[in-house]
């Protein structure tokens, strides 16, 4: 159906299988995903259309890309009716346009999880029973050639999340799982992109910040997925996977068990006003490098988005925190970071502390308390204390801390 109200545009729908089409679209103008995560390379909102004897749309899209989405949907349907809309996730980055789907295709039957029922009512004000029904774990829908099976994945972002497995084509529609930030630039498949080199940091940042808190639930979903033969993985954001799915699933396994991806990874984060604390952190980073540790990563907490630091903390086995004391407390960017790490359930890391204070340093104690509140965190070496600016004694203390960290890093190899 042509869109009677939208500006004219060309469809960008793509064929994935003989009868499966990508009908989503990318937003390159968005600044902050969920109004909090910077997305310099944009984001894609994926939706898929199955053209079997029955036609099935898997999810809708964010309002920002509704014009292209409806153009794609109309073009891919090619005049056919839309029989089903499967709603995997009720977050408005996917569901904001479902009321318009219903308006354009009034005979469509919505299929959703039990948990989505109240959300449909809350977001849209209609009784979902008038438009469809809730499906259960393991329930199957035969659409002709295809048999679809619904797999619940509660809290793999929100409580109502479910996935769909197409047993005919061995395709898993995985909702927010296996997604990434980043617009799609024409290439639809992960194997067409320099994924490990360029996309993995963004996929990690997406996972850790969006779903990182729910490691246990992700493990449950991975256990269900492990029983399925998956040849194509269709997430709600980022590229489609038709190769190396096991490699990506292994990353999810590590992240969701809070196991560092890099057992020799050192993240140094500092909060410094006049540079003394920064200098101490740089001195320590240099000692670690001299001790044979490659790729020590140092970040200024004031200048680095927290989502980057959260992702780096998930990647690295060792975290060095250095902060000035600020109005009898931690420097605010460092305090915010530690709150964020705790909120994302980070656990099982080794950490070291550097504090600074001119008249009463308390930042070491505060950082220690906040880290100790997270499960499985273990301090390495003694907290190094600066009083205003580093001196020879600071250098000695930092050398000792570097030795303790190097010993711990050798063990974690
Ligand atoms: C606004 C402000 C508040 C501070 N509050 C404290 C404090 O409560 N206790 C303390 O010992 N030092 C305090 N300091 C001093 C710093 O902790 C630190 O010693 C100084 O900024 C030097 O470290 P830097 O070169 O890394 O910034 C404060 C500094 C500033 C600018
Ligand atoms: Fe989501
Ligand atoms: Fe999403």
Short mmCIF file of C-alpha atoms and ligand atoms in Angstrom, two decimals:
data_model
loop_
_atom_site.label_atom_id
_atom_site.label_comp_id
_atom_site.label_asym_id
_atom_site.label_seq_id
_atom_site.Cartn_x
_atom_site.Cartn_y
_atom_site.Cartn_z
CA UNK A 1 0.00 0.00 0.00
CA UNK A 2 1.52 3.35 -0.96
CA UNK A 3 1.75 5.80 1.90
CA UNK A 4 -0.86 8.49 1.27
CA UNK A 5 0.63 10.90 3.80
CA UNK A 6 4.39 10.45 3.69
CA UNK A 7 6.95 12.03 1.41
CA UNK A 8 7.70 9.83 -1.54
CA UNK A 9 10.72 7.56 -1.12
CA UNK A 10 12.29 4.49 -2.69
CA UNK A 11 12.12 1.14 -0.92
CA UNK A 12 15.36 -0.22 0.54
CA UNK A 13 13.95 -3.65 1.42
CA UNK A 14 16.38 -6.56 0.95
CA UNK A 15 15.96 -10.22 0.24
CA UNK A 16 17.50 -12.51 2.88
CA UNK A 17 16.03 -15.86 1.89
CA UNK A 18 13.72 -16.87 -0.91
CA UNK A 19 10.73 -15.55 1.04
CA UNK A 20 12.29 -13.48 3.85
CA UNK A 21 12.89 -9.76 3.47
CA UNK A 22 14.63 -7.10 5.51
CA UNK A 23 12.22 -4.17 5.77
CA UNK A 24 13.93 -2.09 8.49
CA UNK A 25 15.88 1.13 8.12
CA UNK A 26 18.75 3.09 9.66
CA UNK A 27 18.79 6.42 11.46
CA UNK A 28 22.03 8.36 10.97
CA UNK A 29 20.75 11.59 12.53
CA UNK A 30 20.17 10.24 16.02
CA UNK A 31 22.60 11.61 18.59
CA UNK A 32 21.71 9.63 21.68
CA UNK A 33 20.15 6.16 21.57
CA UNK A 34 17.57 5.86 24.38
CA UNK A 35 18.44 9.53 24.89
CA UNK A 36 21.59 8.50 26.73
CA UNK A 37 24.05 6.48 24.60
CA UNK A 38 26.03 8.44 21.97
CA UNK A 39 25.74 6.74 18.57
CA UNK A 40 28.22 8.47 16.29
CA UNK A 41 27.52 5.96 13.52
CA UNK A 42 23.75 5.89 13.93
CA UNK A 43 21.62 2.84 14.55
CA UNK A 44 19.45 0.50 12.53
CA UNK A 45 15.94 -0.58 13.46
CA UNK A 46 15.45 -3.97 11.89
CA UNK A 47 12.16 -5.50 10.87
CA UNK A 48 11.66 -8.59 8.74
CA UNK A 49 8.86 -9.81 6.50
CA UNK A 50 8.12 -13.46 5.72
CA UNK A 51 6.12 -14.05 2.55
CA UNK A 52 4.74 -17.54 3.08
CA UNK A 53 1.15 -18.67 2.41
CA UNK A 54 0.55 -16.33 5.31
CA UNK A 55 2.57 -13.12 5.53
CA UNK A 56 4.34 -12.34 8.79
CA UNK A 57 6.00 -9.09 9.86
CA UNK A 58 8.55 -9.48 12.65
CA UNK A 59 8.50 -6.23 14.63
CA UNK A 60 8.05 -2.64 13.55
CA UNK A 61 10.53 0.24 13.91
CA UNK A 62 11.23 3.52 15.66
CA UNK A 63 9.22 6.56 14.62
CA UNK A 64 12.37 8.11 13.14
CA UNK A 65 12.43 5.68 10.22
CA UNK A 66 8.72 5.04 9.74
CA UNK A 67 8.63 6.50 6.22
CA UNK A 68 11.18 4.06 4.78
CA UNK A 69 9.80 1.19 6.84
CA UNK A 70 6.26 1.52 5.45
CA UNK A 71 7.64 1.98 1.95
CA UNK A 72 9.71 -1.20 2.40
CA UNK A 73 6.82 -3.11 3.88
CA UNK A 74 4.45 -2.10 1.07
CA UNK A 75 7.02 -2.89 -1.61
CA UNK A 76 7.92 -6.30 -0.14
CA UNK A 77 4.28 -7.25 0.31
CA UNK A 78 3.69 -6.35 -3.32
CA UNK A 79 -0.03 -5.87 -2.78
CA UNK A 80 -0.52 -8.88 -0.52
CA UNK A 81 -2.33 -8.55 2.79
CA UNK A 82 -0.40 -8.63 6.07
CA UNK A 83 -1.62 -11.57 8.12
CA UNK A 84 0.55 -11.45 11.26
CA UNK A 85 2.70 -9.02 13.20
CA UNK A 86 4.96 -10.78 15.70
CA UNK A 87 5.97 -8.39 18.47
CA UNK A 88 9.22 -9.52 20.09
CA UNK A 89 9.80 -6.45 22.21
CA UNK A 90 7.62 -3.56 23.34
CA UNK A 91 10.32 -0.91 23.64
CA UNK A 92 9.25 2.00 21.43
CA UNK A 93 12.42 1.83 19.32
CA UNK A 94 10.60 -1.13 17.75
CA UNK A 95 6.94 -0.84 18.64
CA UNK A 96 6.31 2.91 18.20
CA UNK A 97 4.88 2.29 14.72
CA UNK A 98 2.69 -0.75 15.41
CA UNK A 99 -0.48 1.32 15.79
CA UNK A 100 0.18 2.60 12.28
CA UNK A 101 0.76 -0.97 11.05
CA UNK A 102 -2.70 -1.83 12.39
CA UNK A 103 -4.20 1.29 10.82
CA UNK A 104 -2.75 0.40 7.40
CA UNK A 105 -3.36 -3.36 7.63
CA UNK A 106 -6.47 -3.57 9.84
CA UNK A 107 -6.92 -7.33 9.39
CA UNK A 108 -3.46 -8.09 10.83
CA UNK A 109 -3.29 -10.45 13.81
CA UNK A 110 -0.81 -9.44 16.51
CA UNK A 111 1.16 -12.21 18.21
CA UNK A 112 2.95 -11.26 21.42
CA UNK A 113 4.04 -12.61 24.79
CA UNK A 114 1.81 -12.59 27.85
CA UNK A 115 4.01 -9.86 29.31
CA UNK A 116 3.39 -7.61 26.31
CA UNK A 117 -0.38 -7.52 26.87
CA UNK A 118 -0.39 -4.84 29.55
CA UNK A 119 2.34 -2.92 27.71
CA UNK A 120 0.24 -2.76 24.54
CA UNK A 121 -2.61 -1.34 26.59
CA UNK A 122 -0.32 1.11 28.40
CA UNK A 123 1.52 2.40 25.34
CA UNK A 124 -1.37 2.47 22.88
CA UNK A 125 -4.56 2.51 24.92
CA UNK A 126 -6.21 -0.34 23.00
CA UNK A 127 -7.25 -3.77 24.15
CA UNK A 128 -4.77 -6.13 22.46
CA UNK A 129 -7.31 -8.97 22.55
CA UNK A 130 -9.20 -7.07 19.87
CA UNK A 131 -6.23 -7.37 17.51
CA UNK A 132 -4.50 -10.63 18.35
CA UNK A 133 -3.37 -12.96 21.08
CA UNK A 134 -0.58 -13.87 23.44
CA UNK A 135 1.54 -16.86 22.47
CA UNK A 136 3.22 -19.30 24.84
CA UNK A 137 6.71 -20.72 25.20
CA UNK A 138 7.25 -23.37 22.53
CA UNK A 139 3.97 -22.62 20.74
CA UNK A 140 4.17 -23.13 16.99
CA UNK A 141 2.58 -21.33 14.08
CA UNK A 142 2.53 -22.91 10.65
CA UNK A 143 2.43 -20.28 7.92
CA UNK A 144 2.54 -22.69 4.97
CA UNK A 145 6.09 -23.76 4.15
CA UNK A 146 7.42 -22.37 7.43
CA UNK A 147 6.90 -23.41 11.02
CA UNK A 148 7.59 -20.68 13.55
CA UNK A 149 8.25 -21.45 17.20
CA UNK A 150 8.04 -18.81 19.92
CA UNK A 151 10.81 -18.75 22.52
CA UNK A 152 10.44 -16.55 25.59
CA UNK A 153 13.52 -14.52 26.54
CA UNK A 154 12.40 -12.50 29.57
CA UNK A 155 14.66 -9.61 30.51
CA UNK A 156 16.88 -9.92 27.49
CA UNK A 157 16.23 -6.29 27.73
CA UNK A 158 12.63 -6.04 28.97
CA UNK A 159 10.46 -8.62 30.76
CA UNK A 160 8.12 -9.26 27.82
CA UNK A 161 10.86 -10.11 25.30
CA UNK A 162 10.48 -13.20 23.15
CA UNK A 163 12.27 -14.60 20.11
CA UNK A 164 10.98 -16.60 17.15
CA UNK A 165 12.69 -19.61 15.61
CA UNK A 166 11.86 -20.43 12.02
CA UNK A 167 12.56 -24.16 11.95
CA UNK A 168 12.17 -24.32 8.16
CA UNK A 169 14.97 -21.90 7.34
CA UNK A 170 16.86 -22.33 10.66
CA UNK A 171 16.53 -18.63 11.35
CA UNK A 172 16.38 -17.07 14.80
CA UNK A 173 14.73 -13.68 15.21
CA UNK A 174 16.62 -12.74 18.36
CA UNK A 175 15.04 -9.42 19.42
CA UNK A 176 17.58 -7.02 21.01
CA UNK A 177 20.06 -9.87 21.57
CA UNK A 178 22.96 -10.00 19.11
CA UNK A 179 22.34 -6.41 18.07
CA UNK A 180 24.77 -3.56 17.83
CA UNK A 181 24.85 0.20 17.47
CA UNK A 182 25.71 1.46 14.00
CA UNK A 183 23.66 2.20 10.89
CA UNK A 184 23.68 -0.32 8.06
CA UNK A 185 25.55 1.11 5.09
CA UNK A 186 24.12 -1.08 2.37
CA UNK A 187 25.87 -4.24 3.47
CA UNK A 188 23.28 -6.25 5.33
CA UNK A 189 25.43 -9.13 6.63
CA UNK A 190 28.01 -9.11 9.42
CA UNK A 191 30.37 -11.18 7.26
CA UNK A 192 30.48 -8.31 4.74
CA UNK A 193 31.82 -5.92 7.40
CA UNK A 194 35.14 -5.65 9.26
CA UNK A 195 33.09 -6.76 12.25
CA UNK A 196 35.78 -7.84 14.69
CA UNK A 197 38.04 -4.87 13.98
CA UNK A 198 35.47 -2.09 13.72
CA UNK A 199 32.10 -3.23 14.96
CA UNK A 200 32.91 -5.40 17.96
CA UNK A 201 33.62 -2.45 20.32
CA UNK A 202 30.21 -1.03 19.43
CA UNK A 203 28.51 -4.43 19.76
CA UNK A 204 30.12 -4.77 23.17
CA UNK A 205 29.08 -1.26 24.20
CA UNK A 206 25.54 -2.04 23.04
CA UNK A 207 25.40 -5.35 24.92
CA UNK A 208 26.99 -4.17 28.17
CA UNK A 209 24.97 -0.99 28.48
CA UNK A 210 21.63 -2.30 27.24
CA UNK A 211 21.47 -5.89 28.47
CA UNK A 212 24.62 -6.16 30.62
CA UNK A 213 22.69 -6.11 33.88
CA UNK A 214 20.76 -9.25 32.99
CA UNK A 215 23.58 -11.78 32.59
CA UNK A 216 21.58 -14.60 34.14
CA UNK A 217 18.62 -14.09 31.80
CA UNK A 218 20.97 -13.88 28.81
CA UNK A 219 22.50 -17.20 29.92
CA UNK A 220 18.99 -18.70 30.00
CA UNK A 221 18.30 -17.44 26.47
CA UNK A 222 21.70 -18.73 25.25
CA UNK A 223 20.90 -22.17 26.69
CA UNK A 224 17.64 -22.23 24.72
CA UNK A 225 19.40 -21.02 21.57
CA UNK A 226 22.10 -23.68 21.95
CA UNK A 227 19.43 -26.33 21.37
CA UNK A 228 18.48 -24.78 18.03
CA UNK A 229 20.28 -25.19 14.76
CA UNK A 230 20.79 -21.57 13.70
CA UNK A 231 22.01 -20.67 10.21
CA UNK A 232 20.68 -17.11 10.12
CA UNK A 233 20.43 -14.71 13.04
CA UNK A 234 18.14 -11.71 12.62
CA UNK A 235 18.53 -9.20 15.47
CA UNK A 236 16.59 -5.97 15.93
CA UNK A 237 19.68 -3.76 15.49
CA UNK A 238 22.78 -4.09 13.35
CA UNK A 239 23.70 -6.61 10.68
CA UNK A 240 22.17 -10.01 9.97
CA UNK A 241 24.37 -13.02 10.73
CA UNK A 242 24.77 -15.96 8.33
CA UNK A 243 28.36 -16.92 9.30
CA UNK A 244 30.47 -16.96 12.48
CA UNK A 245 27.36 -17.06 14.67
CA UNK A 246 29.21 -19.25 17.18
CA UNK A 247 31.98 -16.66 17.48
CA UNK A 248 29.45 -13.93 18.36
CA UNK A 249 27.52 -16.25 20.71
CA UNK A 250 30.80 -16.97 22.53
CA UNK A 251 31.22 -13.24 23.19
CA UNK A 252 27.70 -13.15 24.62
CA UNK A 253 28.56 -16.12 26.79
CA UNK A 254 31.60 -14.33 28.27
CA UNK A 255 29.85 -11.00 28.72
CA UNK A 256 26.78 -12.55 30.36
CA UNK A 257 28.93 -14.56 32.78
CA UNK A 258 30.92 -11.39 33.59
CA UNK A 259 34.11 -13.13 32.47
CA UNK A 260 36.65 -10.66 31.07
CA UNK A 261 37.14 -11.03 27.33
CA UNK A 262 40.77 -10.03 27.77
CA UNK A 263 42.45 -11.82 30.69
CA UNK A 264 45.42 -9.45 30.27
CA UNK A 265 43.32 -6.36 29.78
CA UNK A 266 44.05 -3.28 31.88
CA UNK A 267 41.64 -0.37 32.00
CA UNK A 268 43.00 2.77 33.69
CA UNK A 269 40.37 5.43 34.43
CA UNK A 270 41.30 8.65 36.14
CA UNK A 271 39.48 11.71 37.46
CA UNK A 272 41.84 14.64 37.77
CA UNK A 273 41.39 18.40 37.82
CA UNK A 274 44.89 19.88 37.64
CA UNK A 275 46.77 16.89 36.29
CA UNK A 276 48.53 15.37 39.33
CA UNK A 277 46.29 12.33 39.54
CA UNK A 278 46.43 11.95 35.77
CA UNK A 279 50.24 11.96 35.96
CA UNK A 280 50.20 9.21 38.59
CA UNK A 281 47.88 7.12 36.41
CA UNK A 282 50.12 7.68 33.36
CA UNK A 283 53.22 6.70 35.38
CA UNK A 284 51.53 3.46 36.45
CA UNK A 285 50.35 2.72 32.90
CA UNK A 286 53.93 3.17 31.65
CA UNK A 287 55.28 0.77 34.30
CA UNK A 288 52.66 -1.82 33.27
CA UNK A 289 53.64 -1.48 29.64
CA UNK A 290 57.32 -1.89 30.55
CA UNK A 291 56.30 -4.97 32.48
CA UNK A 292 55.06 -6.53 29.24
CA UNK A 293 51.37 -5.67 29.25
CA UNK A 294 50.19 -4.71 25.77
CA UNK A 295 47.27 -2.46 25.04
CA UNK A 296 46.86 -0.79 28.42
CA UNK A 297 43.94 1.60 27.88
CA UNK A 298 43.79 4.88 29.79
CA UNK A 299 40.70 7.10 29.87
CA UNK A 300 39.84 10.47 31.41
CA UNK A 301 36.54 9.90 33.24
CA UNK A 302 35.59 13.55 32.60
CA UNK A 303 35.91 13.24 28.85
CA UNK A 304 34.79 9.70 28.10
CA UNK A 305 31.19 8.67 27.84
CA UNK A 306 30.28 6.30 30.66
CA UNK A 307 28.95 3.75 28.16
CA UNK A 308 32.46 3.38 26.69
CA UNK A 309 33.93 2.85 30.16
CA UNK A 310 31.25 0.31 31.10
CA UNK A 311 32.09 -1.67 27.95
CA UNK A 312 35.83 -1.46 28.61
CA UNK A 313 35.27 -2.68 32.17
CA UNK A 314 33.41 -5.70 30.77
CA UNK A 315 36.33 -6.35 28.39
CA UNK A 316 39.23 -6.00 30.84
CA UNK A 317 40.33 -8.25 33.67
CA UNK A 318 41.99 -5.44 35.65
CA UNK A 319 40.67 -1.96 36.44
CA UNK A 320 42.82 0.85 37.85
CA UNK A 321 40.84 3.75 39.31
CA UNK A 322 42.49 7.06 40.15
CA UNK A 323 40.49 9.95 41.59
CA UNK A 324 40.91 13.22 43.36
CA UNK A 325 38.92 13.87 46.52
CA UNK A 326 36.23 16.37 45.72
CA UNK A 327 34.21 18.19 48.36
CA UNK A 328 34.80 15.38 50.87
CA UNK A 329 33.80 12.73 48.33
CA UNK A 330 34.81 11.23 45.00
CA UNK A 331 35.28 13.31 41.87
CA UNK A 332 31.80 13.27 40.32
CA UNK A 333 32.66 11.61 36.96
CA UNK A 334 34.41 8.75 38.80
CA UNK A 335 31.54 8.44 41.27
CA UNK A 336 29.08 8.30 38.38
CA UNK A 337 31.15 5.64 36.64
CA UNK A 338 31.21 3.41 39.72
CA UNK A 339 27.45 3.81 40.10
CA UNK A 340 27.09 2.84 36.46
CA UNK A 341 29.33 -0.23 36.79
CA UNK A 342 27.30 -1.41 39.78
CA UNK A 343 24.05 -0.76 37.89
CA UNK A 344 25.29 -3.02 35.10
CA UNK A 345 26.10 -5.80 37.54
CA UNK A 346 29.82 -5.84 36.76
CA UNK A 347 31.58 -8.50 38.83
CA UNK A 348 34.71 -10.57 39.28
CA UNK A 349 37.39 -8.04 38.40
CA UNK A 350 40.73 -7.20 39.98
CA UNK A 351 41.14 -3.51 40.78
CA UNK A 352 43.77 -1.08 42.05
CA UNK A 353 43.30 2.40 43.50
CA UNK A 354 45.08 5.75 43.40
CA UNK A 355 43.70 8.62 45.46
CA UNK A 356 44.52 12.28 45.76
CA UNK A 357 43.52 14.89 48.32
CA UNK A 358 45.02 18.15 49.46
CA UNK A 359 43.67 18.33 53.00
CA UNK A 360 41.89 15.03 53.65
CA UNK A 361 41.98 12.36 50.92
CA UNK A 362 38.95 10.08 51.08
CA UNK A 363 38.59 9.08 47.42
CA UNK A 364 40.49 5.80 47.89
CA UNK A 365 38.21 4.72 50.71
CA UNK A 366 35.07 5.71 48.77
CA UNK A 367 36.19 3.91 45.60
CA UNK A 368 37.06 0.84 47.67
CA UNK A 369 33.61 0.82 49.27
CA UNK A 370 31.79 1.18 45.94
CA UNK A 371 33.89 -1.54 44.30
CA UNK A 372 33.52 -3.89 47.29
CA UNK A 373 29.73 -3.59 46.95
CA UNK A 374 29.97 -5.35 43.56
CA UNK A 375 30.31 -9.14 43.68
CA UNK A 376 33.69 -10.78 43.32
CA UNK A 377 35.81 -7.62 43.19
CA UNK A 378 39.32 -7.99 44.57
CA UNK A 379 41.77 -5.18 45.30
CA UNK A 380 45.34 -5.69 44.12
CA UNK A 381 48.18 -3.96 46.04
CA UNK A 382 47.90 -1.00 48.37
CA UNK A 383 45.95 2.16 47.61
CA UNK A 384 48.46 4.82 46.52
CA UNK A 385 47.82 8.20 48.15
CA UNK A 386 48.92 11.52 46.66
CA UNK A 387 48.68 14.72 48.61
CA UNK A 388 48.12 17.35 45.93
CA UNK A 389 50.88 16.36 43.49
CA UNK A 390 53.04 13.28 42.93
CA UNK A 391 56.57 13.16 44.40
CA UNK A 392 59.38 10.62 44.68
CA UNK A 393 57.52 8.67 47.37
CA UNK A 394 54.48 8.48 45.06
CA UNK A 395 56.73 7.05 42.38
CA UNK A 396 57.95 4.33 44.78
CA UNK A 397 54.40 3.48 45.82
CA UNK A 398 53.30 3.33 42.16
CA UNK A 399 56.24 1.04 41.31
CA UNK A 400 55.08 -1.31 44.06
CA UNK A 401 51.49 -1.14 42.77
CA UNK A 402 52.69 -1.89 39.23
CA UNK A 403 54.58 -4.95 40.52
CA UNK A 404 51.49 -6.20 42.34
CA UNK A 405 49.36 -5.70 39.20
CA UNK A 406 51.94 -7.42 36.99
CA UNK A 407 52.00 -10.40 39.34
CA UNK A 408 48.22 -10.58 39.28
CA UNK A 409 48.16 -10.25 35.47
CA UNK A 410 50.69 -13.09 35.13
CA UNK A 411 48.36 -15.28 37.20
CA UNK A 412 45.28 -14.41 35.16
CA UNK A 413 46.95 -15.41 31.85
C1 LIG B 1 36.40 21.88 43.95
C2 LIG B 1 37.45 21.08 44.64
C3 LIG B 1 37.11 20.38 45.80
C4 LIG B 1 38.08 19.64 46.47
N1 LIG B 1 37.71 18.97 47.60
C5 LIG B 1 38.67 18.32 48.32
C6 LIG B 1 38.36 17.69 49.56
O1 LIG B 1 37.21 17.67 50.00
N2 LIG B 1 39.34 17.08 50.24
C7 LIG B 1 40.64 17.06 49.78
O2 LIG B 1 41.51 16.49 50.43
N3 LIG B 1 40.98 17.65 48.61
C8 LIG B 1 40.03 18.27 47.87
N4 LIG B 1 40.37 18.88 46.68
C9 LIG B 1 41.76 18.76 46.17
C10 LIG B 1 41.88 17.62 45.15
O3 LIG B 1 41.47 16.41 45.72
C11 LIG B 1 43.30 17.39 44.60
O4 LIG B 1 44.22 17.30 45.63
C12 LIG B 1 43.76 18.44 43.61
O5 LIG B 1 42.72 18.73 42.67
C13 LIG B 1 45.04 17.98 42.86
O6 LIG B 1 44.87 16.82 42.09
P1 LIG B 1 44.77 16.93 40.48
O7 LIG B 1 46.02 17.64 40.02
O8 LIG B 1 44.72 15.51 40.02
O9 LIG B 1 43.53 17.70 40.16
C14 LIG B 1 39.40 19.59 45.97
C15 LIG B 1 39.72 20.27 44.80
C16 LIG B 1 38.76 21.01 44.13
C17 LIG B 1 39.15 21.73 42.87
FE1 LIG B 2 15.24 -2.81 23.87
FE1 LIG B 3 16.07 -2.21 20.62
#
